[in-house]
Amino acid sequence: MNGLQKIKQSIYETVSAIIFWTVLILSVAFGIAMQDAEAAAIPEVIAGDVGCYNSNSTQTYWITDAICYASSLYQVDPLLVTAVMETESHFSFNTFYVPSSAGAIGLMQLMPGTASAVGVDPYDPLGNIVGGTAYLRNMLDNFAGYGEYAVTNAVAAYNAGPAAVTTYGGCPPYNETQNYVIRVSDAYNRLLTAYYSQ
């Protein structure tokens, strides 16, 4: 590894640590605030975010309900699921008709093999969201032992696959994956800000 690569890796590790601690601190505060919050607050925040990308109000509220259902089913923060979906597909149903160049399908951009592993039909919209949330739950569990990088690595694994994260002992040095982690974190922090500003 040359000097420039070492500097880039050091910057990435610092940014990852900052992202992790920000998400962790905000998640704890979020959990405490949730105890006193009205049940409608989270769906309103999610619907507001979805509506910024998807102008079809029927789809917006369907997606919101599906995120809340799937996140409750697998005990994953619904705002994290929303942030991942925003980053993956911008809440577009067109992703069911036009898979990505890599073959990813739907709102959570499931690969066929991943969908099969979690037992869902990736072309079924609810199955796609439930499957993506189940897979995210698996990644959070798989990398829970990574300390301050646990959430970062789980999100990286959603993008690059768990084998890549395991091979590199953390977020792999792929520009796409590193940018993906930052975009998910930015979306998540924006959603938290919207929640607290209500």
Short mmCIF file of C-alpha atoms in Angstrom, two decimals:
data_model
loop_
_atom_site.label_atom_id
_atom_site.label_comp_id
_atom_site.label_asym_id
_atom_site.label_seq_id
_atom_site.Cartn_x
_atom_site.Cartn_y
_atom_site.Cartn_z
CA MET A 1 0.00 0.00 0.00
CA ASN A 2 1.57 3.32 -1.07
CA GLY A 3 1.47 6.57 0.88
CA LEU A 4 -1.61 7.94 -0.90
CA GLN A 5 -3.53 4.69 -0.34
CA LYS A 6 -2.60 4.76 3.37
CA ILE A 7 -3.84 8.35 3.67
CA LYS A 8 -7.09 7.48 1.88
CA GLN A 9 -7.60 4.42 4.10
CA SER A 10 -6.90 6.48 7.22
CA ILE A 11 -9.41 9.14 6.13
CA TYR A 12 -11.98 6.44 5.36
CA GLU A 13 -11.47 4.78 8.77
CA THR A 14 -11.88 8.14 10.52
CA VAL A 15 -15.04 8.93 8.55
CA SER A 16 -16.39 5.44 9.27
CA ALA A 17 -15.79 5.88 13.00
CA ILE A 18 -17.51 9.28 12.98
CA ILE A 19 -20.46 7.83 11.06
CA PHE A 20 -20.71 4.88 13.43
CA TRP A 21 -20.64 6.96 16.61
CA THR A 22 -23.09 9.47 15.17
CA VAL A 23 -25.51 6.69 14.21
CA LEU A 24 -25.02 4.94 17.56
CA ILE A 25 -25.55 8.07 19.67
CA LEU A 26 -28.51 9.18 17.59
CA SER A 27 -29.97 5.65 17.66
CA VAL A 28 -29.82 5.56 21.46
CA ALA A 29 -31.40 8.99 21.69
CA PHE A 30 -33.89 7.94 19.04
CA GLY A 31 -34.80 4.84 21.05
CA ILE A 32 -35.41 6.92 24.17
CA ALA A 33 -37.45 9.47 22.27
CA MET A 34 -39.49 6.70 20.64
CA GLN A 35 -40.86 5.72 24.03
CA ASP A 36 -42.65 9.05 24.31
CA ALA A 37 -43.36 9.71 20.64
CA GLU A 38 -46.71 9.37 19.03
CA ALA A 39 -47.03 6.30 16.84
CA ALA A 40 -47.69 8.48 13.79
CA ALA A 41 -44.34 10.30 13.92
CA ILE A 42 -42.18 7.63 12.25
CA PRO A 43 -44.59 6.88 9.37
CA GLU A 44 -44.91 10.62 8.71
CA VAL A 45 -41.13 10.99 8.45
CA ILE A 46 -40.86 7.95 6.18
CA ALA A 47 -43.75 9.09 3.97
CA GLY A 48 -42.18 12.54 3.70
CA ASP A 49 -38.92 11.04 2.50
CA VAL A 50 -40.55 8.60 0.08
CA GLY A 51 -42.70 11.42 -1.29
CA CYS A 52 -39.60 13.44 -2.19
CA TYR A 53 -38.71 10.74 -4.74
CA ASN A 54 -42.04 9.11 -5.60
CA SER A 55 -44.87 11.48 -6.50
CA ASN A 56 -47.50 8.73 -6.54
CA SER A 57 -49.22 9.17 -3.17
CA THR A 58 -50.73 5.67 -3.22
CA GLN A 59 -47.29 4.14 -3.72
CA THR A 60 -45.78 6.47 -1.11
CA TYR A 61 -48.14 5.33 1.62
CA TRP A 62 -47.94 1.70 0.56
CA ILE A 63 -44.13 1.82 0.75
CA THR A 64 -44.33 3.54 4.15
CA ASP A 65 -46.64 0.85 5.53
CA ALA A 66 -44.46 -1.92 4.08
CA ILE A 67 -41.31 -0.46 5.65
CA CYS A 68 -43.02 -0.18 9.04
CA TYR A 69 -44.31 -3.76 8.75
CA ALA A 70 -40.97 -5.27 7.68
CA SER A 71 -38.93 -3.31 10.22
CA SER A 72 -41.27 -4.41 12.99
CA LEU A 73 -41.13 -8.02 11.80
CA TYR A 74 -37.31 -8.12 11.92
CA GLN A 75 -36.69 -5.51 14.62
CA VAL A 76 -34.67 -3.21 12.38
CA ASP A 77 -34.82 0.57 12.79
CA PRO A 78 -37.42 1.66 10.19
CA LEU A 79 -35.39 4.77 9.40
CA LEU A 80 -32.36 2.60 8.58
CA VAL A 81 -34.52 0.47 6.26
CA THR A 82 -35.80 3.69 4.66
CA ALA A 83 -32.25 5.04 4.23
CA VAL A 84 -31.12 1.80 2.58
CA MET A 85 -34.14 1.74 0.26
CA GLU A 86 -33.66 5.40 -0.66
CA THR A 87 -30.04 4.70 -1.56
CA GLU A 88 -30.86 1.50 -3.43
CA SER A 89 -33.83 2.55 -5.56
CA HIS A 90 -35.11 6.01 -4.64
CA PHE A 91 -38.42 4.22 -3.95
CA SER A 92 -39.06 3.63 -7.65
CA PHE A 93 -41.34 0.78 -8.73
CA ASN A 94 -39.62 0.91 -12.13
CA THR A 95 -36.86 -1.17 -10.51
CA PHE A 96 -39.19 -4.18 -10.71
CA TYR A 97 -39.34 -3.87 -14.49
CA VAL A 98 -35.77 -2.82 -15.20
CA PRO A 99 -33.26 -4.64 -12.97
CA SER A 100 -29.89 -3.01 -12.36
CA SER A 101 -26.91 -3.84 -14.57
CA ALA A 102 -25.85 -6.33 -11.87
CA GLY A 103 -29.30 -7.96 -11.89
CA ALA A 104 -30.64 -6.43 -8.65
CA ILE A 105 -34.43 -6.20 -8.46
CA GLY A 106 -36.99 -3.94 -6.84
CA LEU A 107 -37.14 -1.34 -4.11
CA MET A 108 -34.49 -3.04 -1.94
CA GLN A 109 -32.48 -4.09 -5.02
CA LEU A 110 -32.33 -7.77 -4.12
CA MET A 111 -30.12 -10.09 -6.11
CA PRO A 112 -31.97 -13.27 -7.12
CA GLY A 113 -29.64 -15.40 -4.97
CA THR A 114 -30.20 -13.20 -1.93
CA ALA A 115 -33.96 -13.29 -2.43
CA SER A 116 -33.84 -17.07 -2.65
CA ALA A 117 -31.70 -17.27 0.51
CA VAL A 118 -34.21 -15.25 2.54
CA GLY A 119 -37.18 -17.03 0.95
CA VAL A 120 -38.90 -14.28 -0.99
CA ASP A 121 -39.93 -13.53 -4.55
CA PRO A 122 -37.92 -10.41 -5.47
CA TYR A 123 -40.61 -9.37 -7.97
CA ASP A 124 -43.30 -9.27 -5.28
CA PRO A 125 -43.15 -5.71 -3.84
CA LEU A 126 -43.91 -6.69 -0.25
CA GLY A 127 -41.69 -9.76 -0.49
CA ASN A 128 -38.91 -7.54 -1.82
CA ILE A 129 -39.13 -5.16 1.16
CA VAL A 130 -39.50 -7.96 3.70
CA GLY A 131 -36.61 -9.85 2.10
CA GLY A 132 -34.36 -6.81 2.01
CA THR A 133 -35.12 -6.07 5.64
CA ALA A 134 -34.48 -9.70 6.62
CA TYR A 135 -31.14 -9.56 4.79
CA LEU A 136 -30.23 -6.28 6.50
CA ARG A 137 -31.11 -7.88 9.87
CA ASN A 138 -28.79 -10.78 8.98
CA MET A 139 -25.97 -8.38 8.17
CA LEU A 140 -26.51 -6.44 11.42
CA ASP A 141 -26.33 -9.73 13.34
CA ASN A 142 -23.33 -11.04 11.39
CA PHE A 143 -21.24 -7.93 12.02
CA ALA A 144 -22.49 -7.08 15.51
CA GLY A 145 -19.10 -8.05 16.93
CA TYR A 146 -17.20 -5.44 14.93
CA GLY A 147 -17.43 -2.82 17.66
CA GLU A 148 -17.63 0.76 16.48
CA TYR A 149 -17.74 -0.36 12.84
CA ALA A 150 -20.62 -2.83 13.28
CA VAL A 151 -23.37 -0.81 11.58
CA THR A 152 -20.99 0.54 8.94
CA ASN A 153 -19.89 -2.99 8.08
CA ALA A 154 -23.46 -4.31 8.02
CA VAL A 155 -24.45 -1.59 5.55
CA ALA A 156 -21.29 -2.24 3.51
CA ALA A 157 -22.16 -5.96 3.45
CA TYR A 158 -25.65 -5.15 2.16
CA ASN A 159 -23.93 -3.54 -0.83
CA ALA A 160 -20.81 -5.63 -1.40
CA GLY A 161 -21.77 -8.91 0.27
CA PRO A 162 -20.63 -10.29 3.61
CA ALA A 163 -17.70 -12.20 2.11
CA ALA A 164 -16.05 -8.96 0.96
CA VAL A 165 -16.41 -7.39 4.42
CA THR A 166 -15.03 -10.53 6.08
CA THR A 167 -12.13 -10.73 3.61
CA TYR A 168 -11.06 -7.15 4.29
CA GLY A 169 -11.87 -7.23 8.00
CA GLY A 170 -14.24 -4.30 7.50
CA CYS A 171 -15.70 -2.17 4.75
CA PRO A 172 -13.94 -3.20 1.54
CA PRO A 173 -11.85 -0.60 -0.29
CA TYR A 174 -14.32 -0.30 -3.15
CA ASN A 175 -15.28 3.26 -4.09
CA GLU A 176 -18.86 2.17 -4.78
CA THR A 177 -19.25 0.55 -1.36
CA GLN A 178 -17.56 3.35 0.56
CA ASN A 179 -19.76 5.93 -1.20
CA TYR A 180 -22.79 3.73 -0.55
CA VAL A 181 -22.11 3.64 3.21
CA ILE A 182 -21.78 7.43 3.29
CA ARG A 183 -25.00 7.92 1.29
CA VAL A 184 -26.96 5.60 3.61
CA SER A 185 -25.55 7.41 6.65
CA ASP A 186 -26.44 10.81 5.18
CA ALA A 187 -30.00 9.65 4.45
CA TYR A 188 -30.36 8.16 7.93
CA ASN A 189 -29.14 11.32 9.65
CA ARG A 190 -31.50 13.43 7.52
CA LEU A 191 -34.41 11.18 8.54
CA LEU A 192 -33.47 11.52 12.21
CA THR A 193 -33.31 15.28 11.86
CA ALA A 194 -36.78 15.27 10.29
CA TYR A 195 -38.04 13.11 13.15
CA TYR A 196 -36.67 15.40 15.85
CA SER A 197 -37.90 18.53 14.12
CA GLN A 198 -41.55 17.40 14.33
#
